[in-house]
N, CA, C and O of each residue as an XYZ file, in Angstrom:
592
protein
N      10.745    -17.727     15.668
C      10.177    -17.308     14.399
C       9.567    -15.919     14.548
O       8.789    -15.666     15.468
N       9.929    -15.024     13.634
C       9.425    -13.664     13.664
C       7.955    -13.637     13.270
O       7.537    -14.401     12.400
N       7.162    -12.767     13.897
C       5.763    -12.645     13.460
C       5.712    -12.015     12.074
O       6.570    -11.214     11.705
N       4.704    -12.390     11.328
C       4.535    -11.851      9.984
C       4.060    -10.406     10.055
O       3.318    -10.025     10.961
N       4.497     -9.611      9.092
C       4.007     -8.243      8.975
C       2.664     -8.288      8.258
O       2.530     -8.921      7.211
N       1.680     -7.616      8.826
C       0.349     -7.602      8.212
C       0.279     -6.498      7.165
O       0.827     -5.411      7.348
N      -0.409     -6.798      6.058
C      -0.454     -5.898      4.911
C      -1.898     -5.599      4.537
O      -2.738     -6.496      4.470
N      -2.170     -4.313      4.294
C      -3.433     -3.877      3.707
C      -3.126     -3.423      2.291
O      -2.262     -2.571      2.083
N      -3.830     -3.990      1.313
C      -3.653     -3.619     -0.092
C      -4.789     -2.690     -0.489
O      -5.963     -3.026     -0.333
N      -4.428     -1.512     -1.004
C      -5.418     -0.528     -1.457
C      -5.197     -0.259     -2.936
O      -4.242      0.416     -3.320
N      -6.079     -0.785     -3.754
C      -5.983     -0.620     -5.199
C      -7.378     -0.752     -5.788
O      -8.141     -1.630     -5.386
N      -7.714      0.104     -6.729
C      -9.058      0.073     -7.299
C      -9.256     -1.053     -8.311
O     -10.392     -1.387     -8.648
N      -8.183     -1.631     -8.788
C      -8.302     -2.712     -9.774
C      -8.230     -4.069     -9.083
O      -7.232     -4.401     -8.443
N      -9.287     -4.838     -9.219
C      -9.352     -6.144     -8.566
C      -8.220     -7.063     -9.015
O      -7.663     -7.806     -8.206
N      -7.881     -7.015    -10.293
C      -6.817     -7.889    -10.801
C      -5.476     -7.527    -10.163
O      -4.676     -8.413     -9.863
N      -5.223     -6.232     -9.954
C      -3.972     -5.833     -9.306
C      -3.934     -6.284     -7.849
O      -2.894     -6.722     -7.358
N      -5.074     -6.175     -7.155
C      -5.120     -6.674     -5.774
C      -4.860     -8.174     -5.753
O      -4.119     -8.661     -4.899
N      -5.454     -8.903     -6.669
C      -5.274    -10.354     -6.722
C      -3.811    -10.696     -7.008
O      -3.240    -11.574     -6.361
N      -3.210    -10.011     -7.967
C      -1.807    -10.282     -8.310
C      -0.881     -9.985     -7.134
O       0.071    -10.726     -6.890
N      -1.154     -8.908     -6.409
C      -0.334     -8.597     -5.237
C      -0.505     -9.643     -4.150
O       0.480    -10.098     -3.569
N      -1.741    -10.031     -3.868
C      -1.966    -11.070     -2.858
C      -1.244    -12.348     -3.247
O      -0.634    -12.999     -2.399
N      -1.306    -12.710     -4.515
C      -0.633    -13.912     -4.987
C       0.879    -13.781     -4.839
O       1.546    -14.736     -4.440
N       1.423    -12.612     -5.156
C       2.866    -12.400     -5.033
C       3.310    -12.519     -3.578
O       4.345    -13.123     -3.295
N       2.544    -11.954     -2.662
C       2.887    -12.079     -1.236
C       2.805    -13.533     -0.797
O       3.686    -14.019     -0.088
N       1.765    -14.225     -1.210
C       1.586    -15.630     -0.819
C       2.701    -16.509     -1.395
O       3.186    -17.428     -0.735
N       3.098    -16.210     -2.639
C       4.071    -17.043     -3.338
C       5.497    -16.818     -2.867
O       6.263    -17.773     -2.744
N       5.872    -15.550     -2.597
C       7.295    -15.270     -2.406
C       7.677    -14.588     -1.099
O       8.865    -14.447     -0.810
N       6.710    -14.165     -0.310
C       7.066    -13.369      0.869
C       6.429    -13.952      2.122
O       5.362    -13.518      2.555
N       7.094    -14.930      2.688
C       6.544    -15.614      3.855
C       6.512    -14.723      5.093
O       5.865    -15.067      6.082
N       7.196    -13.590      5.054
C       7.221    -12.675      6.185
C       6.039    -11.723      6.238
O       5.924    -10.920      7.164
N       5.156    -11.811      5.241
C       3.993    -10.943      5.176
C       2.717    -11.762      5.200
O       2.691    -12.914      4.767
N       1.661    -11.152      5.712
C       0.330    -11.746      5.648
C      -0.642    -10.644      5.240
O      -0.770     -9.638      5.937
N      -1.324    -10.831      4.119
C      -2.322     -9.862      3.678
C      -3.544    -10.019      4.574
O      -4.155    -11.087      4.627
N      -3.896     -8.938      5.283
C      -5.019     -8.996      6.224
C      -6.250     -8.276      5.704
O      -7.327     -8.383      6.289
N      -6.097     -7.538      4.604
C      -7.247     -6.840      4.051
C      -6.943     -6.240      2.707
O      -5.790     -6.098      2.300
N      -8.027     -5.891      2.023
C      -7.901     -5.208      0.741
C      -9.088     -4.273      0.589
O     -10.209     -4.595      0.984
N      -8.822     -3.114      0.011
C      -9.851     -2.116     -0.229
C      -9.673     -1.551     -1.627
O      -8.606     -1.672     -2.230
N     -10.752     -0.920     -2.142
C     -10.752     -0.504     -3.540
C     -10.734      1.005     -3.756
O     -10.666      1.454     -4.900
N     -10.794      1.800     -2.687
C     -10.727      3.247     -2.879
C     -10.203      3.918     -1.622
O     -10.090      3.296     -0.565
N      -9.885      5.203     -1.758
C      -9.284      5.932     -0.657
C     -10.175      6.091      0.557
O      -9.685      6.080      1.686
N     -11.464      6.239      0.352
C     -12.375      6.335      1.502
C     -12.360      5.050      2.311
O     -12.404      5.087      3.540
N     -12.300      3.912      1.628
C     -12.225      2.640      2.331
C     -10.917      2.523      3.109
O     -10.904      1.973      4.210
N      -9.819      3.034      2.553
C      -8.534      3.008      3.263
C      -8.669      3.770      4.580
O      -8.301      3.266      5.641
N      -9.195      4.975      4.501
C      -9.334      5.814      5.694
C     -10.250      5.144      6.716
O      -9.934      5.108      7.905
N     -11.376      4.616      6.260
C     -12.293      3.945      7.184
C     -11.640      2.724      7.816
O     -11.800      2.482      9.012
N     -10.904      1.951      7.015
C     -10.206      0.767      7.544
C      -9.210      1.185      8.620
O      -9.234      0.652      9.729
N      -8.338      2.133      8.299
C      -7.289      2.536      9.240
C      -7.865      3.184     10.496
O      -7.336      3.003     11.593
N      -8.947      3.939     10.332
C      -9.568      4.616     11.474
C     -10.471      3.680     12.269
O     -10.924      4.033     13.357
N     -10.737      2.488     11.734
C     -11.612      1.544     12.422
C     -13.061      1.995     12.450
O     -13.763      1.803     13.443
N     -13.508      2.601     11.345
C     -14.882      3.112     11.244
C     -15.799      2.121     10.549
O     -15.367      1.335      9.706
N     -17.080      2.173     10.918
C     -18.095      1.374     10.237
C     -17.782     -0.099     10.323
O     -17.448     -0.612     11.391
N     -17.890     -0.784      9.192
C     -17.653     -2.230      9.177
C     -16.237     -2.593      9.608
O     -15.990     -3.724     10.025
N     -15.301     -1.643      9.512
C     -13.905     -1.918      9.857
C     -13.621     -1.751     11.350
O     -12.466     -1.845     11.765
N     -14.640     -1.506     12.157
C     -14.433     -1.327     13.597
C     -14.090     -2.639     14.301
O     -13.562     -2.622     15.413
N     -14.379     -3.758     13.673
C     -14.071     -5.072     14.252
C     -12.597     -5.405     13.960
O     -12.274     -5.908     12.883
N     -11.709     -5.122     14.922
C     -10.269     -5.325     14.705
C      -9.880     -6.800     14.693
O      -8.772     -7.132     14.272
N     -10.744     -7.677     15.134
C     -10.478     -9.113     14.972
C     -10.565     -9.476     13.491
O      -9.736    -10.221     12.969
N     -11.558     -8.950     12.847
C     -11.778     -9.235     11.425
C     -10.923     -8.348     10.520
O     -10.471     -8.780      9.459
N     -10.707     -7.098     10.952
C      -9.947     -6.122     10.164
C      -8.812     -5.554     11.020
O      -8.895     -4.412     11.473
N      -7.756     -6.335     11.244
C      -6.668     -5.865     12.112
C      -5.925     -4.678     11.504
O      -5.823     -4.542     10.284
N      -5.413     -3.829     12.383
C      -4.626     -2.694     11.904
C      -3.340     -3.238     11.273
O      -2.643     -4.049     11.883
N      -3.027     -2.793     10.054
C      -1.858     -3.356      9.357
C      -0.537     -2.739      9.803
O      -0.493     -1.645     10.366
N       0.529     -3.473      9.534
C       1.882     -2.947      9.696
C       2.301     -2.176      8.447
O       3.068     -1.216      8.519
N       1.777     -2.620      7.290
C       2.172     -2.072      5.996
C       0.920     -1.762      5.182
O      -0.011     -2.566      5.119
N       0.913     -0.582      4.559
C      -0.148     -0.197      3.631
C       0.463     -0.058      2.250
O       1.303      0.815      2.029
N       0.051     -0.913      1.312
C       0.420     -0.759     -0.090
C      -0.713      0.020     -0.724
O      -1.842     -0.469     -0.776
N      -0.439      1.220     -1.206
C      -1.511      2.082     -1.692
C      -1.248      2.589     -3.098
O      -0.194      3.148     -3.400
N      -2.239      2.377     -3.944
C      -2.230      2.907     -5.300
C      -2.462      4.411     -5.202
O      -3.391      4.848     -4.522
N      -1.638      5.202     -5.865
C      -1.802      6.652     -5.799
C      -2.995      7.147     -6.604
O      -3.491      8.244     -6.348
N      -3.466      6.368     -7.568
C      -4.579      6.788     -8.416
C      -5.775      5.865     -8.201
O      -5.891      4.817     -8.836
N      -6.666      6.275     -7.288
C      -7.871      5.506     -6.976
C      -9.071      6.442     -6.984
O      -8.907      7.660     -6.918
N     -10.273      5.887     -7.064
C     -11.477      6.730     -7.028
C     -11.815      7.182     -5.604
O     -11.191      6.762     -4.630
N     -12.806      8.036     -5.522
C     -13.360      8.618     -4.294
C     -12.322      9.495     -3.621
O     -12.414     10.718     -3.723
N     -11.366      8.942     -2.957
C     -10.195      9.681     -2.485
C      -8.993      8.961     -3.076
O      -8.855      7.746     -2.939
N      -8.126      9.721     -3.733
C      -6.963      9.063     -4.330
C      -5.881      8.862     -3.272
O      -6.017      9.305     -2.132
N      -4.822      8.196     -3.668
C      -3.747      7.893     -2.738
C      -3.088      9.134     -2.162
O      -2.663      9.134     -1.007
N      -3.001     10.189     -2.957
C      -2.424     11.434     -2.452
C      -3.269     11.984     -1.304
O      -2.728     12.418     -0.287
N      -4.580     11.966     -1.462
C      -5.472     12.467     -0.405
C      -5.353     11.620      0.861
O      -5.399     12.143      1.975
N      -5.199     10.312      0.679
C      -5.011      9.435      1.840
C      -3.685      9.756      2.523
O      -3.621      9.798      3.752
N      -2.633      9.982      1.753
C      -1.333     10.332      2.334
C      -1.423     11.648      3.101
O      -0.821     11.785      4.166
N      -2.169     12.618      2.569
C      -2.372     13.882      3.276
C      -3.096     13.623      4.604
O      -2.721     14.184      5.634
N      -4.124     12.781      4.581
C      -4.857     12.436      5.797
C      -3.926     11.740      6.796
O      -3.973     12.025      7.992
N      -3.093     10.840      6.310
C      -2.175     10.106      7.188
C      -1.215     11.040      7.917
O      -0.830     10.764      9.053
N      -0.826     12.137      7.281
C       0.104     13.061      7.926
C      -0.518     13.734      9.146
O       0.197     14.245     10.009
N      -1.843     13.734      9.218
C      -2.544     14.328     10.364
C      -2.814     13.295     11.458
O      -3.303     13.648     12.531
N      -2.506     12.039     11.202
C      -2.783     10.950     12.139
C      -1.508     10.544     12.858
O      -0.410     10.977     12.509
N      -1.678      9.713     13.857
C      -0.496      9.191     14.555
C      -0.583      7.665     14.591
O      -1.013      7.069     15.579
N      -0.170      7.069     13.507
C      -0.089      5.613     13.401
C       1.395      5.270     13.339
O       1.923      5.054     12.248
N       2.077      5.214     14.468
C       3.535      5.099     14.455
C       4.073      3.835     13.806
O       5.175      3.854     13.259
N       3.328      2.738     13.852
C       3.907      1.513     13.296
C       3.560      1.299     11.828
O       4.072      0.365     11.212
N       2.708      2.136     11.256
C       2.280      1.948      9.876
C       3.363      2.381      8.898
O       3.840      3.515      8.945
N       3.743      1.469      8.018
C       4.682      1.776      6.934
C       3.870      1.848      5.642
O       3.082      0.949      5.347
N       4.062      2.906      4.887
C       3.269      3.133      3.684
C       4.148      2.947      2.457
O       5.226      3.532      2.351
N       3.667      2.121      1.531
C       4.384      1.841      0.293
C       3.494      2.279     -0.867
O       2.569      1.555     -1.237
N       3.759      3.463     -1.453
C       2.953      3.950     -2.571
C       3.239      3.170     -3.851
O       4.362      2.731     -4.096
N       2.190      3.012     -4.660
C       2.309      2.339     -5.960
C       1.638      3.198     -7.023
O       0.660      3.891     -6.744
N       2.160      3.151     -8.225
C       1.532      3.849     -9.347
C       2.119      3.324    -10.641
O       3.230      2.796    -10.675
N       1.345      3.482    -11.706
C       1.884      3.204    -13.031
C       2.751      4.403    -13.410
O       2.426      5.537    -13.059
N       3.836      4.162    -14.114
C       4.746      5.254    -14.461
C       4.030      6.392    -15.166
O       4.305      7.557    -14.880
N       3.117      6.085    -16.079
C       2.453      7.138    -16.839
C       1.546      7.983    -15.955
O       1.230      9.118    -16.311
N       1.116      7.449    -14.797
C       0.202      8.193    -13.936
C       0.878      9.340    -13.201
O       0.216     10.313    -12.838
N       2.163      9.247    -12.977
C       2.849     10.344    -12.303
C       4.004     10.883    -13.143
O       4.978     11.423    -12.618
N       3.872     10.725    -14.453
C       4.922     11.194    -15.354
C       4.946     12.716    -15.451
O       6.011     13.296    -15.662
N       3.802     13.373    -15.301
C       3.782     14.830    -15.415
C       4.302     15.458    -14.119
O       4.347     14.805    -13.076
N       4.685     16.708    -14.198
C       5.300     17.386    -13.062
C       4.342     17.601    -11.898
O       4.767     17.515    -10.746
N       3.089     17.874    -12.150
C       2.146     18.165    -11.070
C       2.020     17.004    -10.068
O       2.179     17.221     -8.867
N       1.737     15.774    -10.538
C       1.686     14.675     -9.572
C       3.039     14.404     -8.904
O       3.092     14.030     -7.733
N       4.125     14.593     -9.649
C       5.451     14.368     -9.072
C       5.728     15.353     -7.946
O       6.231     14.971     -6.890
N       5.397     16.626     -8.174
C       5.602     17.637     -7.138
C       4.724     17.358     -5.924
O       5.162     17.523     -4.785
N       3.496     16.939     -6.165
C       2.595     16.609     -5.059
C       3.165     15.440     -4.255
O       3.135     15.447     -3.025
N       3.678     14.447     -4.959
C       4.274     13.292     -4.278
C       5.470     13.727     -3.425
O       5.599     13.288     -2.282
N       6.323     14.562     -3.953
C       7.492     15.026     -3.199
C       7.083     15.841     -1.968
O       7.705     15.723     -0.913
N       6.034     16.669     -2.100
C       5.548     17.434     -0.943
C       5.063     16.501      0.168
O       5.134     16.837      1.351
N       4.567     15.320     -0.231
C       4.071     14.343      0.740
C       5.169     13.365      1.174
O       4.886     12.343      1.799
N       6.403     13.684      0.842
C       7.581     12.876      1.200
C       7.622     11.524      0.503
O       8.221     10.581      1.021
N       6.996     11.418     -0.660
C       7.058     10.187     -1.448
C       8.207     10.365     -2.436
O       8.069     11.027     -3.465
N       9.326      9.769     -2.102
C      10.487      9.869     -2.978
C      10.565      8.677     -3.925
O      11.215      8.741     -4.968
N       9.902      7.602     -3.555
C       9.948      6.380     -4.351
C       8.580      5.736     -4.307
O       7.887      5.784     -3.291
N       8.202      5.139     -5.412
C       6.973      4.355     -5.430
C       7.243      3.078     -6.190
O       8.144      3.012     -7.027
N       6.459      2.074     -5.891
C       6.576      0.820     -6.617
C       5.748      0.912     -7.879
O       4.612      1.385     -7.852
N       6.306      0.467     -8.968
C       5.628      0.536    -10.248
C       4.596     -0.578    -10.382
O       4.852     -1.735    -10.048
N       3.425     -0.197    -10.879
C       2.396     -1.186    -11.174
C       2.545     -1.692    -12.607
O       1.907     -2.672    -12.991
N       3.385     -1.026    -13.393
C       3.575     -1.385    -14.796
C       4.710     -2.390    -14.925
O       5.760     -2.088    -15.492
N       4.489     -3.581    -14.397
C       5.546     -4.587    -14.390
C       4.985     -5.936    -14.806
O       3.773     -6.155    -14.805
N       5.888     -6.829    -15.160
C       5.489     -8.196    -15.456
C       5.239     -8.922    -14.137
O       5.574     -8.411    -13.069
N       4.660    -10.091    -14.213
C       4.394    -10.868    -13.010
C       5.688    -11.208    -12.289
O       5.741    -11.143    -11.061
N       6.731    -11.569    -13.026
C       8.012    -11.908    -12.416
C       8.612    -10.690    -11.713
O       9.169    -10.817    -10.623
N       8.502     -9.517    -12.329
C       9.009     -8.302    -11.697
C       8.216     -7.973    -10.428
O       8.783     -7.476     -9.455
N       6.920     -8.246    -10.435
C       6.096     -8.025     -9.241
C       6.558     -8.951     -8.116
O       6.665     -8.525     -6.966
N       6.832    -10.224     -8.444
C       7.341    -11.161     -7.440
C       8.662    -10.663     -6.867
O       8.870    -10.688     -5.654
N       9.547    -10.213     -7.741
C      10.834     -9.704     -7.293
C      10.650     -8.491     -6.392
O      11.333     -8.376     -5.374
N       9.734     -7.574     -6.746
C       9.493     -6.377     -5.944
C       9.005     -6.730     -4.544
O       9.436     -6.126     -3.562
N       8.108     -7.705     -4.452
C       7.583     -8.124     -3.151
C       8.703     -8.760     -2.326
O       8.808     -8.508     -1.125
N       9.538     -9.581     -2.962
C      10.677    -10.170     -2.244
C      11.624     -9.080     -1.750
O      12.098     -9.126     -0.614
N      11.896     -8.101     -2.611
C      12.801     -7.005     -2.235
C      12.210     -6.192     -1.089
O      12.938     -5.782     -0.184
N      10.920     -5.956     -1.114
C      10.261     -5.234     -0.028
C      10.426     -5.987      1.288
O      10.736     -5.386      2.316
N      10.221     -7.285      1.257
C      10.382     -8.087      2.471
C      11.817     -8.008      2.978
O      12.038     -7.812      4.173
N      12.786     -8.156      2.097
C      14.186     -8.106      2.508
C      14.549     -6.747      3.103
O      15.271     -6.678      4.098
N      14.052     -5.667      2.501
C      14.340     -4.328      3.021
C      13.738     -4.143      4.408
O      14.382     -3.587      5.298
N      12.519     -4.602      4.593
C      11.867     -4.434      5.892
C      12.521     -5.313      6.950
O      12.677     -4.883      8.093
N      12.901     -6.520      6.596
C      13.577     -7.409      7.554
C      14.924     -6.840      7.966
O      15.343     -7.000      9.112
N      15.603     -6.176      7.040
C      16.913     -5.602      7.321
C      16.806     -4.229      7.983
O      17.817     -3.629      8.348
N      15.577     -3.737      8.135
C      15.393     -2.412      8.726
C      15.840     -1.295      7.807
O      16.101     -0.181      8.261
N      15.931     -1.581      6.518
C      16.410     -0.588      5.564
C      15.280      0.075      4.783
O      15.525      0.964      3.967
N      14.051     -0.352      5.031
C      12.934      0.237      4.296
C      12.763      1.678      4.735
O      12.584      1.954      5.921
N      12.816      2.589      3.788
C      12.680      4.009      4.079
C      11.389      4.509      3.449
O      11.404      5.235      2.455
N      10.286      4.114      4.039
C       8.986      4.499      3.514
C       8.362      5.510      4.435
O       8.907      5.810      5.498
N       7.231      6.036      4.044
C       6.545      7.057      4.844
C       6.319      6.597      6.249
O       5.754      7.334      7.057
């Protein structure tokens, strides 16, 4: 049996974090959600093992980071910029955003500069969210996931 991929969910909306955790629990047996954070500063502290996140038994380093591009304190773009300066070789990053949040050219260009060619939409029905999580698992199991 393959070990489960650990997931950190970074989203400022509690309901979105809950829906994602539920989708992983319901449809993606290959993943285990190991943490959730509500802003970009918390993401950086979690990944760097700073402060309360220094206890790796309680806050293990994830295999996958699902990150909302539009969050308070530090947004997802700022976290992606920080990640480019780090060396976390096993971390796979899956950006998420509502379509309207990156509809204008400025955020799109910023995303492309950060090598974000695709993001998962947050503007979906519950069934579409389940399907997206299943598809993510299948892509990662097949080694076809082309994320940051």
